[in-house]
Coordinates of C-alpha atoms in Angstrom, one line a residue:
Chain A
M1 CA 27.4 37.4 121.4
F2 CA 26.6 35.2 124.3
L3 CA 29.5 36.9 126.2
L4 CA 28.2 40.3 125.2
R5 CA 24.7 39.5 126.8
I6 CA 26.2 38.1 129.8
C7 CA 28.2 41.3 130.1
M8 CA 25.0 43.3 129.8
M9 CA 23.4 41.4 132.4
A10 CA 26.3 42.0 134.7
A11 CA 26.0 45.6 133.9
S12 CA 22.4 45.7 134.8
S13 CA 23.1 44.1 138.2
L14 CA 25.9 46.7 138.7
R15 CA 23.5 49.5 138.0
A16 CA 20.9 48.0 140.4
N17 CA 23.3 48.2 143.3
L18 CA 25.5 51.2 142.2
M19 CA 26.5 52.4 145.6
R20 CA 27.3 49.0 146.9
S21 CA 29.3 48.2 143.9
I22 CA 31.4 51.4 144.2
L23 CA 32.0 50.6 147.9
A24 CA 32.8 47.0 147.0
C25 CA 35.4 48.0 144.6
L26 CA 37.0 50.9 146.6
G27 CA 40.2 48.8 146.9
V28 CA 40.3 48.4 143.1
I29 CA 39.7 52.0 142.6
F30 CA 42.5 53.0 144.8
G31 CA 44.8 50.2 143.5
V32 CA 44.2 51.3 139.8
A33 CA 44.6 54.9 140.8
A34 CA 48.0 53.9 142.4
V35 CA 48.9 52.0 139.2
V36 CA 47.9 54.9 136.8
S37 CA 49.7 57.6 138.9
A38 CA 52.8 55.4 139.2
M39 CA 53.1 54.7 135.6
A40 CA 52.4 58.4 134.9
I41 CA 55.0 59.6 137.2
L42 CA 57.6 57.0 136.0
E43 CA 56.9 57.6 132.5
G44 CA 57.0 61.3 133.0
S45 CA 60.4 61.3 134.8
T46 CA 61.9 58.8 132.5
R47 CA 61.0 60.9 129.5
D48 CA 62.2 64.0 131.2
A49 CA 65.6 62.5 132.1
V50 CA 66.0 61.0 128.6
K51 CA 65.1 64.3 127.2
R52 CA 67.6 66.1 129.3
F53 CA 70.5 63.7 128.4
E54 CA 69.4 64.1 124.8
T55 CA 70.8 67.6 125.1
L56 CA 74.2 66.2 125.8
G57 CA 76.3 65.4 122.7
A58 CA 76.4 61.9 121.5
D59 CA 80.2 62.1 121.3
Q60 CA 80.5 62.7 125.0
I61 CA 82.1 60.6 127.8
I62 CA 82.0 61.5 131.4
V63 CA 84.5 60.6 134.0
T64 CA 83.4 60.9 137.7
N65 CA 85.0 60.2 141.0
G66 CA 84.5 56.9 142.7
N67 CA 84.8 53.5 141.3
D68 CA 82.8 50.9 139.5
G69 CA 82.4 48.6 142.3
R70 CA 79.3 47.3 143.8
R71 CA 76.6 49.7 144.9
G72 CA 77.1 49.2 148.5
Q73 CA 80.8 50.0 148.4
R74 CA 80.0 53.5 146.8
S75 CA 78.6 55.1 149.8
V76 CA 81.7 57.2 150.4
V77 CA 83.2 58.6 147.1
R78 CA 86.8 59.4 147.3
L79 CA 87.7 62.5 145.3
S80 CA 90.5 61.8 142.9
L81 CA 90.0 63.8 139.7
T82 CA 92.2 66.7 139.0
H83 CA 92.6 69.5 136.5
A84 CA 95.8 67.7 135.3
D85 CA 93.9 64.5 134.6
A86 CA 91.7 66.6 132.2
D87 CA 94.8 68.0 130.4
A88 CA 96.3 64.5 130.2
L89 CA 93.1 63.0 128.7
G90 CA 93.1 65.9 126.2
E91 CA 96.6 64.8 124.9
L92 CA 94.9 61.4 123.7
E93 CA 94.8 61.0 120.0
S94 CA 91.2 60.0 119.9
V95 CA 90.0 62.8 122.3
E96 CA 89.1 66.2 120.7
N97 CA 88.6 68.2 123.9
T98 CA 88.2 67.8 127.6
A99 CA 86.5 70.0 130.2
P100 CA 87.0 69.6 133.9
E101 CA 83.9 70.7 135.8
S102 CA 83.2 71.4 139.3
L103 CA 79.8 72.7 140.5
I104 CA 78.5 74.5 143.7
T105 CA 75.6 76.6 144.8
A106 CA 76.6 80.3 145.3
Q107 CA 75.1 83.8 145.7
I108 CA 75.8 86.3 143.1
K109 CA 75.4 90.0 144.0
Y110 CA 75.1 93.0 141.8
F111 CA 74.5 96.1 143.9
E112 CA 71.2 95.4 145.9
K113 CA 70.4 92.4 143.8
N114 CA 71.1 89.0 145.2
L115 CA 70.6 85.6 143.3
S116 CA 71.1 82.1 144.1
I117 CA 73.0 80.4 141.2
Q118 CA 74.8 77.2 140.1
L119 CA 78.5 78.2 139.9
L120 CA 80.3 76.1 137.4
A121 CA 84.0 76.2 137.4
T122 CA 85.6 74.8 134.1
N123 CA 87.9 75.6 131.2
Q124 CA 87.6 77.1 127.8
N125 CA 86.5 73.7 126.2
Y126 CA 83.2 73.5 128.1
A127 CA 81.1 75.7 125.9
R128 CA 82.5 74.3 122.6
I129 CA 81.9 70.7 123.8
N130 CA 78.4 71.3 124.5
G131 CA 77.6 73.5 121.4
Y132 CA 76.8 76.4 123.9
K133 CA 77.6 79.9 122.5
P134 CA 77.8 83.4 124.1
E135 CA 75.1 85.8 123.1
R136 CA 77.0 88.9 124.3
G137 CA 80.8 89.3 125.0
R138 CA 82.9 86.1 124.9
E139 CA 83.3 82.8 126.5
L140 CA 86.3 81.7 128.7
T141 CA 89.6 81.7 127.1
K142 CA 92.7 79.6 127.9
Q143 CA 94.3 82.4 129.2
D144 CA 91.5 83.2 131.7
V145 CA 92.1 79.6 133.0
I146 CA 95.9 79.6 133.0
S147 CA 96.1 82.9 134.8
G148 CA 93.1 82.2 137.1
R149 CA 91.4 85.4 136.2
K150 CA 88.4 86.6 138.2
V151 CA 86.1 86.7 135.2
C152 CA 82.7 85.3 134.8
V153 CA 80.2 84.4 132.0
L154 CA 76.5 84.6 133.0
G155 CA 73.7 82.3 132.0
Y156 CA 70.8 83.7 130.1
K157 CA 68.2 83.9 133.1
V158 CA 71.0 85.1 135.5
A159 CA 71.9 88.1 133.2
K160 CA 68.1 88.8 132.7
E161 CA 67.4 88.8 136.5
L162 CA 70.4 91.0 137.5
F163 CA 70.7 93.4 134.7
G164 CA 67.3 93.3 132.9
E165 CA 67.7 95.2 129.7
T166 CA 71.0 97.0 130.6
P167 CA 74.2 95.6 129.2
A168 CA 76.0 93.1 131.6
V169 CA 79.4 92.8 129.9
G170 CA 82.0 94.8 131.5
T171 CA 80.3 95.3 134.9
R172 CA 81.6 93.9 138.2
V173 CA 79.7 91.4 140.3
R174 CA 80.4 89.7 143.5
I175 CA 80.3 85.8 143.7
G176 CA 80.7 84.2 147.1
G177 CA 82.1 87.4 148.3
L178 CA 84.7 87.7 145.7
G179 CA 84.6 90.3 142.8
F180 CA 84.3 89.2 139.2
T181 CA 84.1 91.0 135.9
V182 CA 81.4 89.9 133.6
V183 CA 83.1 89.1 130.2
G184 CA 80.1 87.5 128.5
V185 CA 76.4 86.4 128.6
M186 CA 75.4 83.0 127.3
E187 CA 72.7 82.3 124.8
K188 CA 69.4 80.8 126.0
K189 CA 69.8 77.1 126.2
G190 CA 67.6 75.5 128.9
F191 CA 68.7 72.1 130.2
L192 CA 72.0 70.8 129.4
G193 CA 72.3 67.3 131.1
M194 CA 70.6 67.4 134.5
R195 CA 70.7 71.2 135.1
D196 CA 69.3 74.4 133.7
V197 CA 72.4 76.2 132.3
D198 CA 70.5 79.4 131.9
E199 CA 70.6 79.7 135.8
Q200 CA 74.4 79.0 135.9
V201 CA 77.5 81.3 136.1
I202 CA 80.7 80.0 134.5
I203 CA 84.2 80.9 136.0
P204 CA 87.6 79.7 135.1
L205 CA 88.3 76.3 136.9
T206 CA 91.6 77.6 138.5
T207 CA 89.8 80.6 140.0
G208 CA 87.2 78.4 141.5
L209 CA 89.3 75.8 142.9
T210 CA 91.8 78.1 144.5
R211 CA 89.6 80.8 145.7
L212 CA 86.0 79.4 146.2
F213 CA 85.7 75.6 146.3
G214 CA 88.4 75.0 148.8
N215 CA 89.7 71.8 147.4
K216 CA 91.9 70.7 144.4
Y217 CA 89.7 68.1 143.0
V218 CA 87.1 68.5 140.1
Q219 CA 83.8 66.7 140.2
F220 CA 83.8 65.4 136.6
I221 CA 85.5 65.6 133.5
T222 CA 83.6 65.8 130.2
I223 CA 85.4 64.3 127.2
Q224 CA 84.5 65.1 123.6
A225 CA 85.6 62.1 121.4
Q226 CA 87.0 62.6 117.9
N227 CA 84.6 60.1 116.5
S228 CA 81.3 59.3 118.1
N229 CA 81.2 56.0 116.6
E230 CA 84.3 54.8 118.5
L231 CA 83.0 55.7 122.0
D232 CA 83.8 52.2 123.4
S233 CA 87.4 52.1 122.3
V234 CA 87.8 55.7 123.5
T235 CA 86.3 54.7 126.9
Q236 CA 88.9 52.0 127.2
E237 CA 91.6 54.3 126.2
V238 CA 90.5 56.9 128.8
K239 CA 90.4 54.2 131.5
R240 CA 94.0 53.2 130.7
K241 CA 95.3 56.8 130.6
M242 CA 93.5 57.5 134.0
R243 CA 95.0 54.3 135.6
V244 CA 98.5 55.7 134.4
E245 CA 97.7 59.2 135.7
H246 CA 96.6 57.9 139.1
S247 CA 99.5 55.4 139.3
I248 CA 97.1 52.5 139.9
R249 CA 98.9 49.2 139.9
A250 CA 97.5 46.1 138.1
G251 CA 94.8 44.4 140.1
E252 CA 93.9 47.4 142.1
P253 CA 90.3 48.9 141.4
D254 CA 89.8 52.1 139.6
D255 CA 89.3 55.3 141.7
F256 CA 87.2 56.8 138.8
R257 CA 84.1 55.9 136.7
V258 CA 83.8 56.3 133.0
M259 CA 80.4 56.5 131.4
T260 CA 78.9 57.4 128.0
K261 CA 75.7 59.3 127.7
E262 CA 74.0 56.1 127.0
Q263 CA 75.1 54.5 130.2
I264 CA 74.0 57.5 132.2
T265 CA 70.6 57.4 130.6
Q266 CA 70.4 53.7 131.5
S267 CA 71.5 54.3 135.1
V268 CA 68.6 56.8 135.4
G269 CA 66.5 54.1 133.8
G270 CA 67.7 51.7 136.6
F271 CA 66.8 54.1 139.3
V272 CA 63.3 54.5 137.6
D273 CA 63.0 50.6 137.6
I274 CA 63.4 50.5 141.4
M275 CA 60.9 53.2 141.9
A276 CA 58.6 51.2 139.6
I277 CA 58.9 48.0 141.7
V278 CA 58.0 50.0 144.9
L279 CA 55.1 51.6 143.4
Y280 CA 53.8 48.5 141.8
S281 CA 54.1 46.6 144.9
I282 CA 51.9 49.3 146.6
A283 CA 49.4 48.9 143.7
G284 CA 49.5 45.2 143.9
I285 CA 48.6 45.1 147.6
S286 CA 45.7 47.6 147.0
L287 CA 44.5 45.4 144.2
V288 CA 44.6 42.3 146.5
V289 CA 42.7 44.1 149.1
G290 CA 40.3 45.3 146.4
G291 CA 39.9 41.8 145.2
I292 CA 38.9 40.7 148.7
G293 CA 36.3 43.4 148.8
I294 CA 34.9 42.1 145.5
T295 CA 34.8 38.4 146.7
N296 CA 33.0 39.6 149.6
I297 CA 30.2 41.5 147.7
M298 CA 30.0 38.8 145.2
L299 CA 29.3 36.2 148.0
V300 CA 26.5 38.4 149.3
S301 CA 25.1 38.8 145.7
V302 CA 25.2 35.0 145.2
T303 CA 23.2 34.5 148.4
E304 CA 20.8 37.3 147.6
R305 CA 20.2 36.0 144.1
T306 CA 20.0 32.3 144.9
R307 CA 16.5 32.2 143.7
E308 CA 17.4 34.0 140.4
I309 CA 20.1 31.4 139.9
G310 CA 17.5 28.7 140.4
V311 CA 15.2 30.3 137.8
R312 CA 18.1 30.7 135.5
M313 CA 19.0 27.1 135.8
A314 CA 15.3 26.0 135.4
V315 CA 15.1 27.9 132.0
G316 CA 18.3 26.3 130.7
A317 CA 21.5 27.9 132.1
K318 CA 24.2 25.3 132.5
R319 CA 26.5 25.4 135.5
G320 CA 29.2 26.8 133.3
D321 CA 26.7 29.6 132.1
I322 CA 26.2 30.6 135.8
L323 CA 29.9 30.4 136.5
L324 CA 30.7 32.6 133.5
Q325 CA 27.9 35.0 134.4
F326 CA 29.3 35.7 138.0
L327 CA 32.8 35.7 136.9
L328 CA 32.1 38.4 134.3
E329 CA 30.0 40.1 136.7
A330 CA 33.0 40.4 139.1
G331 CA 35.1 41.4 136.3
V332 CA 32.8 44.1 135.2
V333 CA 32.3 45.5 138.6
S334 CA 36.1 45.5 138.9
V335 CA 36.7 47.2 135.5
F336 CA 34.1 49.8 136.5
G337 CA 36.2 50.4 139.7
G338 CA 39.1 50.5 137.5
G339 CA 37.6 53.1 135.3
L340 CA 36.9 55.3 138.3
G341 CA 40.5 54.6 139.5
V342 CA 41.8 55.8 136.2
L343 CA 39.9 59.1 136.6
L344 CA 41.1 59.3 140.2
G345 CA 44.7 58.7 139.1
R346 CA 44.5 61.2 136.4
G347 CA 43.2 63.8 138.8
F348 CA 45.9 63.0 141.3
T349 CA 48.8 63.4 138.8
K350 CA 47.4 66.5 137.3
M351 CA 47.2 67.9 140.9
L352 CA 50.8 66.7 141.5
E353 CA 52.0 68.5 138.4
N354 CA 50.3 71.8 139.5
V355 CA 51.5 71.5 143.1
T356 CA 55.2 70.5 142.4
V357 CA 55.6 72.3 139.2
V358 CA 58.8 70.4 138.3
L359 CA 57.3 67.0 138.3
Q360 CA 56.4 65.8 134.9
T361 CA 53.7 63.0 134.4
Y362 CA 52.8 61.3 131.3
T363 CA 49.8 58.9 131.1
T364 CA 49.9 56.7 128.1
S365 CA 46.8 54.8 126.7
R366 CA 48.9 51.7 127.2
S367 CA 49.2 52.4 130.9
I368 CA 45.3 52.8 131.1
M369 CA 44.7 49.6 129.3
M370 CA 47.1 47.9 131.4
A371 CA 45.5 49.2 134.6
L372 CA 42.1 48.2 133.3
G373 CA 43.4 44.8 132.3
M374 CA 44.7 44.3 135.8
A375 CA 41.4 45.4 137.3
F376 CA 39.5 43.0 135.1
F377 CA 41.7 40.0 136.1
T378 CA 41.7 41.0 139.8
G379 CA 37.9 41.0 139.5
V380 CA 37.7 37.6 137.7
A381 CA 40.1 36.0 140.2
A382 CA 38.1 37.5 143.0
G383 CA 34.8 36.2 141.6
L384 CA 36.2 32.6 141.2
Y385 CA 35.0 31.3 144.5
P386 CA 31.6 33.1 144.6
A387 CA 31.0 32.1 141.0
F388 CA 31.9 28.5 141.7
R389 CA 29.5 28.4 144.7
A390 CA 26.7 29.9 142.6
S391 CA 27.3 27.3 139.8
R392 CA 27.1 24.4 142.2
L393 CA 23.7 25.3 143.6
D394 CA 21.0 22.7 143.4
P395 CA 18.3 24.0 141.2
V396 CA 15.5 22.6 143.5
E397 CA 17.2 24.1 146.5
A398 CA 17.8 27.3 144.7
L399 CA 14.2 27.8 143.7
R400 CA 13.0 27.2 147.2
H401 CA 15.2 29.8 148.7
E402 CA 13.5 32.6 150.3
Chain B
M1 CA 5.4 12.7 125.9
I2 CA 6.2 11.7 129.5
E3 CA 6.7 8.1 130.5
L4 CA 7.6 7.3 134.2
R5 CA 8.3 3.7 135.2
Q6 CA 8.7 2.9 138.9
L7 CA 10.1 6.3 139.6
R8 CA 11.5 6.8 143.1
K9 CA 13.0 9.6 145.0
H10 CA 14.5 9.0 148.5
Y11 CA 15.9 11.7 150.7
K12 CA 18.0 11.3 153.8
M13 CA 16.5 13.2 156.7
G14 CA 19.0 12.7 159.6
D15 CA 18.9 9.0 160.3
S16 CA 15.6 8.2 158.4
I17 CA 14.9 7.9 154.8
V18 CA 12.0 9.9 153.3
H19 CA 10.2 8.3 150.4
A20 CA 9.2 11.4 148.7
L21 CA 8.2 9.6 145.6
D22 CA 7.5 5.9 145.9
G23 CA 7.4 4.0 142.7
A24 CA 5.3 6.2 140.3
D25 CA 4.2 4.8 137.0
L26 CA 2.7 7.4 134.6
D27 CA 2.1 8.1 131.0
I28 CA 1.1 11.6 129.7
G29 CA 0.7 11.9 126.1
A30 CA 1.6 14.9 123.8
G31 CA -1.0 17.6 124.0
E32 CA -2.7 16.5 127.1
F33 CA -3.7 19.0 129.8
V34 CA -3.0 17.3 133.2
S35 CA -3.4 18.6 136.7
L36 CA -1.4 17.1 139.4
T37 CA -2.9 17.5 142.9
G38 CA -2.3 16.5 146.4
A39 CA -1.8 17.9 149.9
S40 CA 1.5 19.3 150.8
G41 CA 4.0 16.3 151.4
S42 CA 2.1 14.2 149.1
G43 CA 5.1 14.1 146.6
K44 CA 3.7 16.4 143.9
S45 CA 6.4 18.9 144.2
T46 CA 9.1 16.1 144.0
M47 CA 7.2 14.6 141.0
M48 CA 7.2 18.1 139.4
H49 CA 11.0 18.6 139.9
L50 CA 11.5 15.1 138.4
I51 CA 9.3 15.7 135.4
G52 CA 10.9 19.2 135.1
C53 CA 14.4 17.6 135.0
L54 CA 15.4 19.8 137.8
D55 CA 16.2 16.7 140.0
R56 CA 17.2 13.1 139.2
P57 CA 15.3 10.2 140.5
T58 CA 17.0 7.7 143.0
S59 CA 15.7 4.8 140.8
G60 CA 13.3 4.1 137.9
S61 CA 13.2 5.5 134.4
Y62 CA 11.9 8.7 133.0
R63 CA 11.5 9.2 129.1
L64 CA 10.7 12.6 128.1
D65 CA 9.6 13.0 124.4
G66 CA 11.3 9.6 123.7
I67 CA 14.6 10.4 125.5
A68 CA 15.7 8.6 128.6
V69 CA 16.4 11.7 130.7
N70 CA 17.1 9.8 133.9
R71 CA 20.6 8.9 132.7
M72 CA 21.5 12.4 131.5
G73 CA 24.2 14.7 133.3
D74 CA 23.8 18.2 134.5
R75 CA 24.8 19.7 131.2
Q76 CA 22.3 17.7 129.1
L77 CA 19.5 18.2 131.5
A78 CA 20.1 22.0 131.3
V79 CA 19.7 21.8 127.5
V80 CA 16.4 19.6 127.8
R81 CA 14.9 22.3 130.3
N82 CA 15.9 25.0 127.8
R83 CA 14.3 23.5 124.8
K84 CA 11.6 21.1 125.9
I85 CA 10.2 22.6 129.0
G86 CA 8.7 25.9 130.1
F87 CA 8.3 26.6 133.8
V88 CA 5.7 28.8 135.3
F89 CA 6.1 29.3 139.1
Q90 CA 3.6 30.6 141.9
T91 CA 5.8 33.5 142.7
F92 CA 6.5 34.4 139.1
N93 CA 10.2 34.5 139.7
L94 CA 11.1 37.3 137.3
I95 CA 14.4 39.0 137.5
N96 CA 13.3 42.5 139.0
R97 CA 16.1 44.7 137.6
T98 CA 15.4 44.0 134.0
S99 CA 12.4 44.8 131.8
A100 CA 9.6 42.3 131.0
V101 CA 10.9 41.7 127.4
D102 CA 14.6 41.0 128.8
N103 CA 13.1 38.6 131.3
V104 CA 11.3 36.8 128.5
A105 CA 14.5 36.6 126.5
V106 CA 16.5 34.8 129.3
P107 CA 15.9 31.2 128.0
L108 CA 16.9 32.5 124.5
I109 CA 20.2 33.7 125.8
Y110 CA 21.0 30.3 127.3
S111 CA 20.1 28.5 123.9
R112 CA 22.8 30.9 122.5
K113 CA 20.3 32.6 120.0
T114 CA 21.9 35.6 118.3
S115 CA 18.8 37.7 118.3
T116 CA 16.2 37.5 121.0
K117 CA 14.1 40.6 120.5
T118 CA 11.7 39.4 118.0
A119 CA 11.0 36.1 119.6
A120 CA 10.7 37.7 123.0
M121 CA 8.1 40.2 121.6
A122 CA 6.3 37.4 119.8
A123 CA 6.0 35.6 123.2
L124 CA 4.7 38.7 124.9
E125 CA 2.2 39.1 122.1
K126 CA 0.8 35.7 122.8
V127 CA 0.0 36.7 126.4
G128 CA -1.2 40.2 125.3
L129 CA 1.6 42.1 127.0
T130 CA 3.3 43.8 124.1
K131 CA 2.5 47.3 125.5
R132 CA 4.2 46.6 128.8
A133 CA 7.3 45.1 127.3
S134 CA 9.7 47.6 128.6
H135 CA 8.2 47.8 132.1
K136 CA 10.0 46.3 135.0
P137 CA 8.3 43.6 137.0
S138 CA 7.8 46.1 139.9
E139 CA 5.7 48.3 137.6
L140 CA 3.4 45.4 136.7
S141 CA 0.4 43.9 138.5
G142 CA 0.6 40.2 139.6
G143 CA -1.4 39.0 136.8
E144 CA 0.8 40.9 134.4
R145 CA 3.8 39.4 136.0
Q146 CA 2.5 35.9 135.7
R147 CA 1.8 36.6 132.0
V148 CA 5.4 37.7 131.5
A149 CA 6.5 34.5 133.2
I150 CA 4.3 32.5 130.9
A151 CA 5.8 34.2 127.9
R152 CA 9.2 33.3 129.2
A153 CA 8.1 29.7 129.5
I154 CA 6.9 29.6 125.9
V155 CA 9.6 31.7 124.3
N156 CA 11.6 28.7 123.2
E157 CA 8.3 26.9 122.0
P158 CA 8.6 24.0 124.4
K159 CA 6.6 20.9 124.2
L160 CA 5.9 20.7 127.7
I161 CA 4.7 23.4 130.0
L162 CA 5.1 22.9 133.9
A163 CA 3.2 25.2 135.9
D164 CA 3.5 25.1 139.7
E165 CA 0.5 26.7 141.4
P166 CA 0.4 29.4 138.8
T167 CA -2.7 31.1 140.2
G168 CA -1.7 30.7 143.9
N169 CA -0.7 34.2 144.4
L170 CA -3.5 35.8 142.3
D171 CA -7.0 36.8 143.0
S172 CA -9.6 34.6 141.4
R173 CA -10.5 36.9 138.5
T174 CA -6.8 37.3 137.5
G175 CA -6.4 33.6 138.1
E176 CA -9.1 32.9 135.5
Q177 CA -7.3 35.1 133.0
I178 CA -4.1 33.1 133.5
M179 CA -6.0 29.9 133.1
A180 CA -7.5 31.2 129.9
I181 CA -3.9 31.5 128.7
F182 CA -3.2 27.9 129.5
H183 CA -6.3 26.8 127.7
Q184 CA -5.0 28.6 124.6
L185 CA -1.7 26.9 124.8
H186 CA -3.2 23.6 125.3
A187 CA -5.5 24.3 122.2
A188 CA -2.4 25.0 120.3
G189 CA -1.0 21.6 121.0
T190 CA 1.3 22.1 124.1
T191 CA 1.4 19.5 126.7
I192 CA 0.5 21.1 130.1
V193 CA 1.1 19.8 133.5
L194 CA -0.5 21.9 136.2
V195 CA 0.5 21.3 139.8
T196 CA -2.0 22.8 142.3
H197 CA -4.0 22.0 145.3
E198 CA -6.9 24.2 144.4
M199 CA -9.7 21.9 143.1
D200 CA -11.5 24.3 141.0
V201 CA -8.2 25.1 139.1
A202 CA -7.3 21.4 138.9
A203 CA -10.8 20.7 137.6
Q204 CA -10.1 22.8 134.5
A205 CA -7.7 20.2 133.1
K206 CA -8.8 17.3 131.0
R207 CA -7.3 14.7 133.3
I208 CA -6.5 14.8 137.1
I209 CA -3.9 13.0 138.9
R210 CA -4.0 12.7 142.6
M211 CA -1.1 11.9 144.9
R212 CA -0.6 11.0 148.5
D213 CA 2.3 9.8 150.4
G214 CA 4.6 9.7 147.5
K215 CA 2.2 7.6 145.4
I216 CA -0.3 8.2 142.6
V217 CA -3.6 7.3 144.3
A218 CA -6.0 8.3 141.5
D219 CA -5.8 9.1 137.8
E220 CA -9.0 10.0 135.8
I221 CA -10.2 11.7 132.7
L222 CA -12.5 14.5 133.5
D223 CA -15.7 14.6 131.5
D224 CA -18.1 17.6 131.9
A225 CA -20.0 15.8 134.7
K226 CA -17.1 15.0 136.9
R227 CA -15.7 18.6 136.3
S228 CA -18.9 20.3 137.4
A229 CA -19.1 17.9 140.5
L230 CA -15.4 18.9 141.4
Q231 CA -16.1 22.6 140.9
A232 CA -19.1 22.4 143.0
E233 CA -17.4 20.7 145.7
A234 CA -14.5 23.1 145.6
H235 CA -16.9 26.1 145.8
A236 CA -18.8 24.5 148.6
G237 CA -15.5 24.2 150.4
S238 CA -16.3 20.6 151.3
Q239 CA -13.7 19.0 149.0
P240 CA -10.9 17.6 151.3
V241 CA -7.7 18.5 149.6
G242 CA -5.9 15.6 147.7
S243 CA -8.5 13.0 148.9
P244 CA -9.4 10.3 146.3
T245 CA -12.8 10.4 144.8

């Protein structure tokens, strides 16, 4: 009750000096706005990434180029994965299917229409592993891959944009200057992992590697395990098999990396953590600056209200009461600034979403509470020195103050 | 109510020591109406600060309502001021940004009362200002402001009211209204110590104490004859302020 009354007193002095209070907590406003937008962006991108990886099957293991060494040593990734690796891994007892994948950006052309697409070169297992089915025509066959046929399967949006309502299957298109026959159109799927497969065109791996990509290496191999409960042991088996295939002697490091879906999600999380540290540092600096602003204005306020402090002491305020009053006042001013900061931050993230389109933000009530809590403690910490000075005033001197 | 024994207050001013109060002995009984007069520098302000527990004596003893307050710490003194003493100042000293009733409620907040509104309104009623309760001090006249200040002083029902030149910033007619309130409080049994240098105001008390150079130089009960004499002198303007009779 006493605290509530003191808060109300603080609010009334805030109202009495509204403009000055806003200016004083400008730093806090921006600090909190930074915290709120940072958390919204981080939360949004984490959720986005997690959501995308959710689309990958739980039974998948991904093999990529490069080794598991320290981050600094990965700046140059040596390509090592081949089509043969994928086939060899496919022979393992515990592995259901493997799909070698290579991806480039390419142009697809149908008469006058020209479209930029993700071109995926893979094998017949890709669609099955991902539970991705053709809507019209067929998917890639083993024969397409063995013979290196110039056939392609279009993603949903690609077909829509190039052909509209007219049937696409059987027509000839040009991809990267090479003629292909459309044998199928995939169903509408959206994101599969990090990319929108509706904007993707699938061709046989052999065709892609020999005629378009200009190298014999694949970018990654997706493995579907027999049993999703044994991913750890399958991962170990895959590693052993890969070392044999690549003739790596004992003691030498791997020239590949094996990750489960969970590990990929975690590594995204790790990146987000680094972003978070950077953003929070910026927010922290703004809050410190904001705190100095509040200290400053509270010192002015204490001087201006010296007589009031004297009167309060005369009518029975203890030194502790005065200390508490000014601390809470600083806290209230700061939380007020924090509230404005939350609004500013929300406005900023909404604007970012509208401008960038792809960026997802997500403001949780937890992040708002946290930002306001930070603002409050900044205020209280900033108010410590002024409040202490106020509480140490001599009542007689304070009452004489002009 | 108030017992002062050899009360002294010394200040250091540069190299010299100022004896603001130099061994005062004084007894004021419960329910008395006393004025404390003297020229500026006579020590009456120091006396008031000591009686009001705003300051501590250098030496000597002070018992207020039977309690030795000269040995108390800051915290206890704050409680004494809150419960036993009501202050009225020359410049009213209201908080300008809050309403009259909120100003009156301030002492209640510091005595941790859970509900303040009723008591604050009752205090305002005693000074006849209930209608102006929600007005801010800036919307009130000087006399009204002083009445709000008196309401604040009496809201905790203290035994002692200390008024420091309460009519000093008011015209004489308004001053009389304020004095009428003090008379009412006195009639209700409150002890009143009125610090003033205006003789016609001081003459309204039942007892007058004069100070000079940090010492009590005169202490007399005022009967009607003395009071009229003092008032006549004050009106004639021939009364040298703070001089002993």
